[in-house]
Coordinates of N, CA and C in Angstrom, one line a residue:
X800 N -1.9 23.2 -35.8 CA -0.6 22.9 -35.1 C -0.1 21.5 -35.4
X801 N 1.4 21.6 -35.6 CA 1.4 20.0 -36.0 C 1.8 19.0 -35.0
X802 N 1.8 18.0 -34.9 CA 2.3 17.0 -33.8 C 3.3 17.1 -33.3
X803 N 4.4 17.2 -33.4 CA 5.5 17.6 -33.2 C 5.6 19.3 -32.4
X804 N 4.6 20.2 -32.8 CA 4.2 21.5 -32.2 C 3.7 20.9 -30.4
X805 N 3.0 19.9 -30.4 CA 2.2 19.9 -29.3 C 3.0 18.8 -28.5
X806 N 4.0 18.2 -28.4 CA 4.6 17.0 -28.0 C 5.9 18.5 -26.7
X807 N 5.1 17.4 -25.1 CA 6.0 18.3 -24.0 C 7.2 18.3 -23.9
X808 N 7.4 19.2 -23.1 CA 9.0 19.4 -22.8 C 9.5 18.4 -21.9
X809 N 10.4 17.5 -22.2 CA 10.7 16.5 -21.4 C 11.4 17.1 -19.4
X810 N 10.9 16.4 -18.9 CA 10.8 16.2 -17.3 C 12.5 16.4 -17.4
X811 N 13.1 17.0 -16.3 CA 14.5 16.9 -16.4 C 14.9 16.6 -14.7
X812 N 15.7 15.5 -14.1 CA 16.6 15.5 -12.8 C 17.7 15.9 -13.3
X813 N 18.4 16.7 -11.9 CA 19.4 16.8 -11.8 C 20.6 16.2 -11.0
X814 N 21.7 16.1 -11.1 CA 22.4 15.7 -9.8 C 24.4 15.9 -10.2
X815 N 24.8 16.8 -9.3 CA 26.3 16.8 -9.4 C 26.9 16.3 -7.9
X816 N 27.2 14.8 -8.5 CA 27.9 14.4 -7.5 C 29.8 14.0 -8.1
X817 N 30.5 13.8 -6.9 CA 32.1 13.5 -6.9 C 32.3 14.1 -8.5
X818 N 32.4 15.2 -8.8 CA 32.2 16.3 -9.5 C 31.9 15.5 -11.1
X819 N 30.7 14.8 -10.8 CA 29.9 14.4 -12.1 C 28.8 14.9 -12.3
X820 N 27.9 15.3 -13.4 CA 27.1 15.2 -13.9 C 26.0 14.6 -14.4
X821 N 25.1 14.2 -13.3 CA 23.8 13.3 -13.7 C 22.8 14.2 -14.4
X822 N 22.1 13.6 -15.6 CA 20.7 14.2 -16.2 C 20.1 13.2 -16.4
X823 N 18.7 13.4 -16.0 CA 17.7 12.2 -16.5 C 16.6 13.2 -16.9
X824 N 16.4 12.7 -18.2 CA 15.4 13.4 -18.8 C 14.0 12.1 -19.6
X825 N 13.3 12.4 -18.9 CA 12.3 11.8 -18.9 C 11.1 12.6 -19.9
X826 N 10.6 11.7 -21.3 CA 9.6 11.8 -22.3 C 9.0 11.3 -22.8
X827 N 7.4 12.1 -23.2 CA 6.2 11.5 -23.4 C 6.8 10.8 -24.4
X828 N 6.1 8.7 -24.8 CA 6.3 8.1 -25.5 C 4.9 7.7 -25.8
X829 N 3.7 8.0 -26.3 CA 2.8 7.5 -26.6 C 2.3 7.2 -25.2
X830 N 1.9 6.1 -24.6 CA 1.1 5.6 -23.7 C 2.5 4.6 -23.0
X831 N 3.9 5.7 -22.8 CA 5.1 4.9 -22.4 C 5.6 6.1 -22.1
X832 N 6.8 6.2 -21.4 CA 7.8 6.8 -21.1 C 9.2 6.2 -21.2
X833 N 10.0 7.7 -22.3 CA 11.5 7.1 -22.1 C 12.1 7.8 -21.5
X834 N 13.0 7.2 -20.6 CA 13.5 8.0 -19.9 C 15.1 7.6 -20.3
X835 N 16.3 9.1 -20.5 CA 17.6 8.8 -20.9 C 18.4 9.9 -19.5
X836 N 19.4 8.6 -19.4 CA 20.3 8.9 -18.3 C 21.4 9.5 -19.1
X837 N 21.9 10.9 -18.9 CA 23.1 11.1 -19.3 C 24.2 11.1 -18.1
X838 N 25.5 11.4 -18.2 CA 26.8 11.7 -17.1 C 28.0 12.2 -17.9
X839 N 27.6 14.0 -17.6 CA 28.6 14.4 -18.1 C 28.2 14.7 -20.0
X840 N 27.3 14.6 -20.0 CA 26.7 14.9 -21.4 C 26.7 13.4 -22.6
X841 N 26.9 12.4 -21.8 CA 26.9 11.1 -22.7 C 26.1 10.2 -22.0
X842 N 25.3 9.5 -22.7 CA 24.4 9.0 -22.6 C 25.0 7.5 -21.4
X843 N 24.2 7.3 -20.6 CA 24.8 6.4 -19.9 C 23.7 4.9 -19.9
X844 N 22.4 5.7 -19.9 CA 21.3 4.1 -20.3 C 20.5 4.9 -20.7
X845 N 19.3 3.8 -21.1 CA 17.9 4.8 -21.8 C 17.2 3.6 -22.1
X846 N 16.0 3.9 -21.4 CA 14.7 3.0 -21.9 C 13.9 3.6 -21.8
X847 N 12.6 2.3 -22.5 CA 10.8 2.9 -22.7 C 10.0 1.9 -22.2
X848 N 9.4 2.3 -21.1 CA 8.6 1.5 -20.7 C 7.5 2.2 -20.1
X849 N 6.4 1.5 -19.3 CA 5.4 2.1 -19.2 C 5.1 1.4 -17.5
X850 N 6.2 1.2 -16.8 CA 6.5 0.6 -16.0 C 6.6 1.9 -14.7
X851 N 5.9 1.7 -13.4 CA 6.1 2.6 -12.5 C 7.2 3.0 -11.9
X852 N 8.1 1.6 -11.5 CA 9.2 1.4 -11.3 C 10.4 1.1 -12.0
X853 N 11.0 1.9 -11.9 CA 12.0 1.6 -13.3 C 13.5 2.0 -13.0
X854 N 14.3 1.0 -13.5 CA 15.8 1.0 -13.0 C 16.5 1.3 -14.1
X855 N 17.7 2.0 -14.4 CA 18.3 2.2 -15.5 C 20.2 1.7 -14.9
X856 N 20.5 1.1 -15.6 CA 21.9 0.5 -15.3 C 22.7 1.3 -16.4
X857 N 23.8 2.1 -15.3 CA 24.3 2.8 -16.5 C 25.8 2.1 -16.1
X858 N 25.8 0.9 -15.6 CA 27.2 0.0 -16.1 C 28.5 0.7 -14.7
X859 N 29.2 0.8 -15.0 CA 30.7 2.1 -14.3 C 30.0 3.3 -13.6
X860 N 29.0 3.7 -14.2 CA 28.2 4.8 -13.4 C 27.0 5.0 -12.3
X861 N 27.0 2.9 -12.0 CA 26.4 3.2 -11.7 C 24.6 2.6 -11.5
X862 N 23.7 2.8 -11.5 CA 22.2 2.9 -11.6 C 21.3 4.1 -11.1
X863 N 20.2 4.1 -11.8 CA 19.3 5.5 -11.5 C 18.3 4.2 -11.2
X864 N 17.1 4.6 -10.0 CA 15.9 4.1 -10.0 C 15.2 5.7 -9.9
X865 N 13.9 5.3 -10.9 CA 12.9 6.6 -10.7 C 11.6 5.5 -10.4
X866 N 10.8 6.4 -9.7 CA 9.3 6.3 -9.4 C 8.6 6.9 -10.3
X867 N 7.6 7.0 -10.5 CA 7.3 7.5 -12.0 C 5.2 7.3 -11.5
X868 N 4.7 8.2 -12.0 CA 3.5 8.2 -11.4 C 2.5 7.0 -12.1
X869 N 1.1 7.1 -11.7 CA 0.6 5.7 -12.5 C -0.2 6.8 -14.3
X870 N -0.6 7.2 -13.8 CA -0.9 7.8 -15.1 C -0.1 9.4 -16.0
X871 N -0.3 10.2 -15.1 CA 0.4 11.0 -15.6 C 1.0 12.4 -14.6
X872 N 1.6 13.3 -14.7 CA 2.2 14.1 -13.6 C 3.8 13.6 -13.5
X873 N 4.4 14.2 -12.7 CA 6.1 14.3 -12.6 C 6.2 13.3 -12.2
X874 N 7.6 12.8 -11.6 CA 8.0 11.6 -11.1 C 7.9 11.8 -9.9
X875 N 7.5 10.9 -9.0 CA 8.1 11.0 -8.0 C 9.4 11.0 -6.9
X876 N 9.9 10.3 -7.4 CA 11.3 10.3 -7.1 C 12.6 9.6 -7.9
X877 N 13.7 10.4 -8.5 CA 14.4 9.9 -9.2 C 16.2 9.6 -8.1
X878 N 16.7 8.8 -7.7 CA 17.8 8.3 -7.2 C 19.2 7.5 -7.6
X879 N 19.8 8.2 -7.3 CA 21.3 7.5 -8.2 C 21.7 7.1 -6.9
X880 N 22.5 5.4 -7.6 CA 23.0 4.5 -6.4 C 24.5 4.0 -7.7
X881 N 25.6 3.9 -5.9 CA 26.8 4.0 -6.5 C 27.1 2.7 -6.5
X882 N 28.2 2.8 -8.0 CA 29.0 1.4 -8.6 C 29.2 0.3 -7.1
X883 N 29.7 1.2 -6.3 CA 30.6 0.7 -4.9 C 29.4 0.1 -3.7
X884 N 28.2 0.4 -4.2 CA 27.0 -0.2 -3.1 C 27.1 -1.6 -2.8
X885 N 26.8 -1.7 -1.6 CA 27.1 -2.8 -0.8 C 26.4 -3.9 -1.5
X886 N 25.3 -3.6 -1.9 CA 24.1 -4.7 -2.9 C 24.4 -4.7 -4.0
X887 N 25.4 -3.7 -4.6 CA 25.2 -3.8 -6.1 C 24.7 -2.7 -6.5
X888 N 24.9 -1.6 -7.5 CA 24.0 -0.5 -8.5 C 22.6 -1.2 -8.1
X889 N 22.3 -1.8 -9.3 CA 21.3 -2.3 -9.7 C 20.3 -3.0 -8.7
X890 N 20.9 -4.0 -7.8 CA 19.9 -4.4 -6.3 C 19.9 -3.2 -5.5
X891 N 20.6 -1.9 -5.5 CA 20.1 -1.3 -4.3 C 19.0 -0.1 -4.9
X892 N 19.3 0.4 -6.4 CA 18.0 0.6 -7.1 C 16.5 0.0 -7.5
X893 N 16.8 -1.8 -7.4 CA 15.8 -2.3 -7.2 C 15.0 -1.8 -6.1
X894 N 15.9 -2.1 -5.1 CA 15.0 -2.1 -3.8 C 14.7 -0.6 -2.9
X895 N 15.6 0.4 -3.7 CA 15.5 1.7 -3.4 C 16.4 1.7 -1.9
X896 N 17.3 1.5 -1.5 CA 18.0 1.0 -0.1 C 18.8 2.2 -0.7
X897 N 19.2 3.1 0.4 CA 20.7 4.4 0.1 C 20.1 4.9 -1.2
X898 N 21.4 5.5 -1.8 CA 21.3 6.6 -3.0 C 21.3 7.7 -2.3
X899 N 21.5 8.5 -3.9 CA 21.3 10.3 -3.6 C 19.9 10.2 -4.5
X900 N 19.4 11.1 -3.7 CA 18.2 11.7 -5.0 C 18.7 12.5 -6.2
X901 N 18.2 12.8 -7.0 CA 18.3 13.8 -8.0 C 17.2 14.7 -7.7
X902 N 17.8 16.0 -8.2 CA 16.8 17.3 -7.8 C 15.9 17.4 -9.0
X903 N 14.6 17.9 -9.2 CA 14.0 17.9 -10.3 C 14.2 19.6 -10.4
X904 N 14.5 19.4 -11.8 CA 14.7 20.7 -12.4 C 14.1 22.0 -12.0
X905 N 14.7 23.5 -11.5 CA 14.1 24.5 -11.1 C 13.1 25.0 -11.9
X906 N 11.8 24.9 -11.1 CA 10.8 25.8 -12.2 C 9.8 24.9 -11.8
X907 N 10.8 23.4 -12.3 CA 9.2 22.3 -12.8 C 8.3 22.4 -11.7
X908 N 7.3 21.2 -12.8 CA 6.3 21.1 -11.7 C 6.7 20.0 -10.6
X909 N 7.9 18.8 -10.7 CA 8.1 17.8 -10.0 C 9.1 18.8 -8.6
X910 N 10.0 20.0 -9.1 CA 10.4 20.7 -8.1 C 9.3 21.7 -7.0
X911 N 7.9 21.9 -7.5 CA 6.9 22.4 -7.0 C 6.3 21.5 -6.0
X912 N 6.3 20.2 -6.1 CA 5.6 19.1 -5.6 C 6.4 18.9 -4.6
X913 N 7.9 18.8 -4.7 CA 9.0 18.6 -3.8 C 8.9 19.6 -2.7
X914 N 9.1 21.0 -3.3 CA 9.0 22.3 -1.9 C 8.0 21.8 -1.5
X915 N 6.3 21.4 -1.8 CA 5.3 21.4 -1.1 C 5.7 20.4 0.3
X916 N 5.6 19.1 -0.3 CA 6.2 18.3 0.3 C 7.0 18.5 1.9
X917 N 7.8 19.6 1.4 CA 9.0 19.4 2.6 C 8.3 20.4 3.2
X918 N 7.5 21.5 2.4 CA 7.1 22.4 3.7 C 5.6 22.3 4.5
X919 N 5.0 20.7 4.1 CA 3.8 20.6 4.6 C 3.8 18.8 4.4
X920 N 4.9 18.5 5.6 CA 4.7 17.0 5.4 C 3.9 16.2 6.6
X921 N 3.3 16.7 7.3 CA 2.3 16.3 7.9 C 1.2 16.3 7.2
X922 N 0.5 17.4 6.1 CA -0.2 17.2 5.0 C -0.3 16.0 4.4
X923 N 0.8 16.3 3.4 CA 1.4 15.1 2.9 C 1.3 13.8 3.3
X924 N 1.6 13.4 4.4 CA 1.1 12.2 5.1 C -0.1 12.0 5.3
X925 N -1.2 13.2 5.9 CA -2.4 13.2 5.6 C -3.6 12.6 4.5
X926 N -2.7 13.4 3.5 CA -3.0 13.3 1.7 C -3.4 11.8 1.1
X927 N -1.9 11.2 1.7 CA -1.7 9.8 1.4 C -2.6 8.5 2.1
X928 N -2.6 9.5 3.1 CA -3.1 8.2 4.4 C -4.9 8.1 3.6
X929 N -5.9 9.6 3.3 CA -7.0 10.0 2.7 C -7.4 9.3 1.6
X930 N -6.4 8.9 0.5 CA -6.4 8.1 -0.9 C -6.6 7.3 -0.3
X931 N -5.7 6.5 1.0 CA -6.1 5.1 1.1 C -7.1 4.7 1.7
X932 N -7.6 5.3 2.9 CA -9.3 5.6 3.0 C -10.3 5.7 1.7
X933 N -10.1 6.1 0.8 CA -10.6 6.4 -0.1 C -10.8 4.8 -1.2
X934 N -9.6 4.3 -1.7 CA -9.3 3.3 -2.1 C -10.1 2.0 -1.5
X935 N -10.2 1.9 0.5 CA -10.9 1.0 1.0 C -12.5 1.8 0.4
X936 N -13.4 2.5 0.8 CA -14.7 3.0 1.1 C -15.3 2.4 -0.3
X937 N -14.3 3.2 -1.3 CA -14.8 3.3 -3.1 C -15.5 2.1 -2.8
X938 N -14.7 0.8 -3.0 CA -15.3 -0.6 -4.0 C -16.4 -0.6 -2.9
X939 N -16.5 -0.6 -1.3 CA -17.4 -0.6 -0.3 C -18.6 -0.5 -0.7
X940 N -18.6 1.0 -1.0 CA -19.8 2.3 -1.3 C -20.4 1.4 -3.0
X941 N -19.4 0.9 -3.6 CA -20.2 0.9 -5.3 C -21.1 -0.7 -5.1
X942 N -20.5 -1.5 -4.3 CA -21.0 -2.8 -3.5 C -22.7 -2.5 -3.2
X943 N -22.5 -1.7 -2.3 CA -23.8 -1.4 -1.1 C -25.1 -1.0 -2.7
X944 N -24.1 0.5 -3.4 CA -25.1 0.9 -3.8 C -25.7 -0.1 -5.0
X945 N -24.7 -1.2 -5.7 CA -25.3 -1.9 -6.4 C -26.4 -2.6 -6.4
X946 N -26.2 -3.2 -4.7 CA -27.2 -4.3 -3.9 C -28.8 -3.3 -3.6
X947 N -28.3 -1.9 -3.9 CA -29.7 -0.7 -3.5 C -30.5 -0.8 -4.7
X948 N -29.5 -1.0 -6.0 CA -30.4 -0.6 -7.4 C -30.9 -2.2 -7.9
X949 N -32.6 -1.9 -7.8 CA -33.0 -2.8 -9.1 C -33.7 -2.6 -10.7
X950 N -31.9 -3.3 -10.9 CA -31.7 -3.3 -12.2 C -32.7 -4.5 -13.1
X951 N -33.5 -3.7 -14.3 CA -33.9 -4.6 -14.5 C -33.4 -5.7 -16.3
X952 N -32.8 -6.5 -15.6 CA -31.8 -7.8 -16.9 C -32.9 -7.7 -17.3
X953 N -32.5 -7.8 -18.5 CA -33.4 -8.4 -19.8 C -33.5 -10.4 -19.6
X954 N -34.4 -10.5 -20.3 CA -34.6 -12.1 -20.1 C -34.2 -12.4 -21.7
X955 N -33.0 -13.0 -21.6 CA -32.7 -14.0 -22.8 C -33.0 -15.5 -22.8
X956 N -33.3 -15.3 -24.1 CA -33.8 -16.5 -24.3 C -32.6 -17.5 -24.9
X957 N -32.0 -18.2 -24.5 CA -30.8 -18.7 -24.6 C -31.4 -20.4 -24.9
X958 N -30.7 -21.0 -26.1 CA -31.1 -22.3 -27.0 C -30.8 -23.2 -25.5
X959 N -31.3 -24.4 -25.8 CA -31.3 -25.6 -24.8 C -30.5 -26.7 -25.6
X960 N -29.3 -26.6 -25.4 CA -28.4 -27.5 -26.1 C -28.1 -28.5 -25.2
X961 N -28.4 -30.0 -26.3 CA -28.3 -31.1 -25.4 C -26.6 -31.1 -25.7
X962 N -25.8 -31.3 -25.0 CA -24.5 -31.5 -24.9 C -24.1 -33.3 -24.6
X963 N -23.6 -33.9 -25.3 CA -22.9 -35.0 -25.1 C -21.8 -34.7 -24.0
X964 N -22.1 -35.9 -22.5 CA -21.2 -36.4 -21.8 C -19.9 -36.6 -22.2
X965 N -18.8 -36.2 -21.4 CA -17.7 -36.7 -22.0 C -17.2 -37.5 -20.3
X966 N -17.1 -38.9 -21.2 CA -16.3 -40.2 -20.4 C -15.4 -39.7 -19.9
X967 N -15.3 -39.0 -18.1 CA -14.1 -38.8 -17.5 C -13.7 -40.3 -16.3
X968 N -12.3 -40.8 -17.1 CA -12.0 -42.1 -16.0 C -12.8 -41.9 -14.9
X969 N -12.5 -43.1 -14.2 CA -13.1 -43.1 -12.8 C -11.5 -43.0 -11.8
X970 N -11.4 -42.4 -11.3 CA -10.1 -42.2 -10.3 C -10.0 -42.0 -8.8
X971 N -9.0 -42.9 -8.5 CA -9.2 -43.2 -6.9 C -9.3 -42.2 -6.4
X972 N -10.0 -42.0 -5.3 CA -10.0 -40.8 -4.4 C -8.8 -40.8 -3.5
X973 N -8.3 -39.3 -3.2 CA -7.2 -39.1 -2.7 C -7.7 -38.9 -1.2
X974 N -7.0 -40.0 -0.4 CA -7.0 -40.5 1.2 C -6.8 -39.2 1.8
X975 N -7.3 -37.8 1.5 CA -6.6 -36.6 2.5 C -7.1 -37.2 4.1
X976 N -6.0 -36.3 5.2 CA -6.2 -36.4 6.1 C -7.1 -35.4 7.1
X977 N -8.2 -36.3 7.9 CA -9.2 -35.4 8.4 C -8.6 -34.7 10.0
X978 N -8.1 -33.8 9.1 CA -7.8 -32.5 10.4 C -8.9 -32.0 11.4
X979 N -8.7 -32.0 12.4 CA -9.6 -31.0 13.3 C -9.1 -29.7 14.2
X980 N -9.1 -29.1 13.5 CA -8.6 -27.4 13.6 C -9.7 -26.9 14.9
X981 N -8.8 -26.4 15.6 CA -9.6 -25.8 16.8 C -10.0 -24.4 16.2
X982 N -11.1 -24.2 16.4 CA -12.1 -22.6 15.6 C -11.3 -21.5 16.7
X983 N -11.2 -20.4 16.2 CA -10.6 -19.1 16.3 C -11.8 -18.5 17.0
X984 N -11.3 -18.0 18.1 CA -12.0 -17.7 18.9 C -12.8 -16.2 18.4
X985 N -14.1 -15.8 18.5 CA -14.7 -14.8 17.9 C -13.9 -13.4 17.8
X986 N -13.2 -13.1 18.7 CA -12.4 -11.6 19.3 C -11.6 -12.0 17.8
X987 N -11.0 -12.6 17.7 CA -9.9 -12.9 16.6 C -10.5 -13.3 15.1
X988 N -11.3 -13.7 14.9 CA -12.5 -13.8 13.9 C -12.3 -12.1 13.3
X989 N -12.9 -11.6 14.0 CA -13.4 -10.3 13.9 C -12.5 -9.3 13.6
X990 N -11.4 -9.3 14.2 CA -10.2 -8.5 14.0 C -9.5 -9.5 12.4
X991 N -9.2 -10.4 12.2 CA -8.7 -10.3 11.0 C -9.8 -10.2 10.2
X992 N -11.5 -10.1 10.4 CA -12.0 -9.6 9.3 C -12.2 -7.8 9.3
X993 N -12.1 -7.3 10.2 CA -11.3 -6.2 9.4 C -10.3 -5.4 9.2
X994 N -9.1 -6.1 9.7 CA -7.7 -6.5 8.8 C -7.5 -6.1 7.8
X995 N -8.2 -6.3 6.8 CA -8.0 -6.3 5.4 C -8.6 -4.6 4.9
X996 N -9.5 -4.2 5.9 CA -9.6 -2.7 5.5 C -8.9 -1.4 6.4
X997 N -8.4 -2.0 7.8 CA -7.6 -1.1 8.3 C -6.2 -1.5 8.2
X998 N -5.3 -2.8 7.3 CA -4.1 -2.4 7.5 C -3.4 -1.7 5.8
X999 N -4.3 -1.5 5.1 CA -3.7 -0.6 3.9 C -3.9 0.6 4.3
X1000 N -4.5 1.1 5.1 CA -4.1 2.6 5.4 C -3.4 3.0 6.1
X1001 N -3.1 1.8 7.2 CA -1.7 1.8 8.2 C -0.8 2.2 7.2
X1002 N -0.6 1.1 6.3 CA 1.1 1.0 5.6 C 1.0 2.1 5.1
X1003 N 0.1 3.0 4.0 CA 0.3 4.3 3.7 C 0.5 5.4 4.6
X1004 N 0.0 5.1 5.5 CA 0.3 6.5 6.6 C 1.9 6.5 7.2
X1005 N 2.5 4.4 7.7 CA 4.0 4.6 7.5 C 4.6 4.9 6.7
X1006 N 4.3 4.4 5.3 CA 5.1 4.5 4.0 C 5.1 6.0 3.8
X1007 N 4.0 6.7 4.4 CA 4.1 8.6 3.6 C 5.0 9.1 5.0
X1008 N 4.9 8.9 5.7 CA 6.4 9.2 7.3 C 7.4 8.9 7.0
X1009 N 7.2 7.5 6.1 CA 9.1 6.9 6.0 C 9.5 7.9 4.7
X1010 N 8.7 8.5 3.8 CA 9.3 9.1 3.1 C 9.7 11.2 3.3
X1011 N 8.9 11.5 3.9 CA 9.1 12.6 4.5 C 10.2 12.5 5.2
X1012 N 10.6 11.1 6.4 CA 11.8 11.4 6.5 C 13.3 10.8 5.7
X1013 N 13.2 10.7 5.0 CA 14.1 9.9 4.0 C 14.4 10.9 2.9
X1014 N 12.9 11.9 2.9 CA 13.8 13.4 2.1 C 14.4 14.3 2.9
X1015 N 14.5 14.1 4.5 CA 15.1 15.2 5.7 C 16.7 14.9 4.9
X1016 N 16.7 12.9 5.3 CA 18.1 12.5 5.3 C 18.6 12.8 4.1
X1017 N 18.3 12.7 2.8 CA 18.6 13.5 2.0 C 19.2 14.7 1.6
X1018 N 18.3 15.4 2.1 CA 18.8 17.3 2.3 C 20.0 17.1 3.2
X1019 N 19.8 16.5 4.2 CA 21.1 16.6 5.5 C 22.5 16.2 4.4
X1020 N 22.1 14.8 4.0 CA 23.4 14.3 3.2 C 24.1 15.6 2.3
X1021 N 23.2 16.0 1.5 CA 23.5 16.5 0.5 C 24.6 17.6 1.3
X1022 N 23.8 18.4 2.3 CA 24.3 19.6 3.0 C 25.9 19.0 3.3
X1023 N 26.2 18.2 3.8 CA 27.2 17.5 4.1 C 28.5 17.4 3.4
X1024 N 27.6 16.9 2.0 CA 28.8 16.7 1.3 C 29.3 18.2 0.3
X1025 N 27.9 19.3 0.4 CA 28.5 20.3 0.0 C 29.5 21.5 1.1
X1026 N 29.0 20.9 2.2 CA 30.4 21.4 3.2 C 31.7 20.8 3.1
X1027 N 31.8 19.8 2.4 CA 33.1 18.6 2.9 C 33.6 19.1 1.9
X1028 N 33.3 20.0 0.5 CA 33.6 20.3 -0.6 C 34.1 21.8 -0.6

């Protein structure tokens, strides 16, 4: 089979808005992805990057931000933000603030992940919240078991090189001032030492709520504007 036989079918969004035509078609580039914005069948931007986050400025039309997974699988979310946004196309794609989504093509696998999504988003939040449990425990667990295994180093025998001193000036010492910081009382000790392992699973558990409902408002919008029409 030749290379060209085995190279996928590029990822397709959709979106017809104010009776335009969005396409973003998203393809395998080596250890990159390019992704090309059309409107209306002409190309509006197009880049290659290998970047998670990614903004495409299509100038008059506009900007698309997509999410884009870390290694491989559909996008996660691709969004068009209008010329007329209060921030700008481009800053309100930066920061993902408003837009419409784009629908991922019927069939795909990024429209499969979508229905899941909406019809099991307490899951979903679950899912997300579990990775990040997961994320904290991992380095924990490979820590512990490191300190369990004795590994036995080899003994190198490494040369004994006399090294020449090198003459560093002598320089005044800098006068800092001697602070005396009142010590943090233990309760508080304690809680920001472990801080650092229960507030990444907070923010995933808001961040997977804030987006479950941000695809309600979505669906609602959309419904909205195809009654106003």
């Amino acid at each position: 089979m030749t290379r060209a036989g085995t190279r996928k079918t590029p990822e397709r969004w959709l979106l017809t808005h104010d009776g335009r035509e969005h396409v973003l078609e998203i393809a395998d580039a080596g250890l990159r992805r390019r992704l090309t914005w059309q409107v209306d069948g002409t190309e509006a931007a197009t880049k290659t990057t290998s970047d998670e986050r990614v903004t495409l400025d299509g100038g008059e039309h506009g900007a698309l931000g997509a999410r884009l997974p870390s290694f491989s699988g559909p996008a996660r979310r691709v969004t068009w933000y209008s010329p007329d946004a209060d921030l700008g196309a481009v800053a309100s794609a930066q920061t993902g603030l408003g837009g419409v989504d784009l629908d991922p093509e019927p069939g795909s696998r990024a429209a499969a992940r979508e229905a899941w999504i909406r019809a099991h988003p307490n899951l979903h939040a679950a899912r997300r919240t579990g990775a990040a449990v997961l994320g904290v425990l991992l380095p924990l667990l490979t820590v512990w078991l490191l300190t369990r295994i004795d590994i036995p180093w080899p003994d190198w025998n490494l040369p004994d090189w006399d090294l020449p001193s090198i003459p560093w000036p002598d320089l005044p010492g800098i006068p800092w001032p001697d602070w005396d910081l009142p010590e943090l009382p233990a309760w508080l000790r304690e809680l920001l030492d472990k801080a650092k392992y229960v507030v990444p699973i907070v923010v995933a558990f808001v961040l997977a709520r804030a987006e479950v409902r941000r695809r309600h408002t979505q669906d609602q919008r959309k419904r909205d504007a195809d009654d106003a029409a």
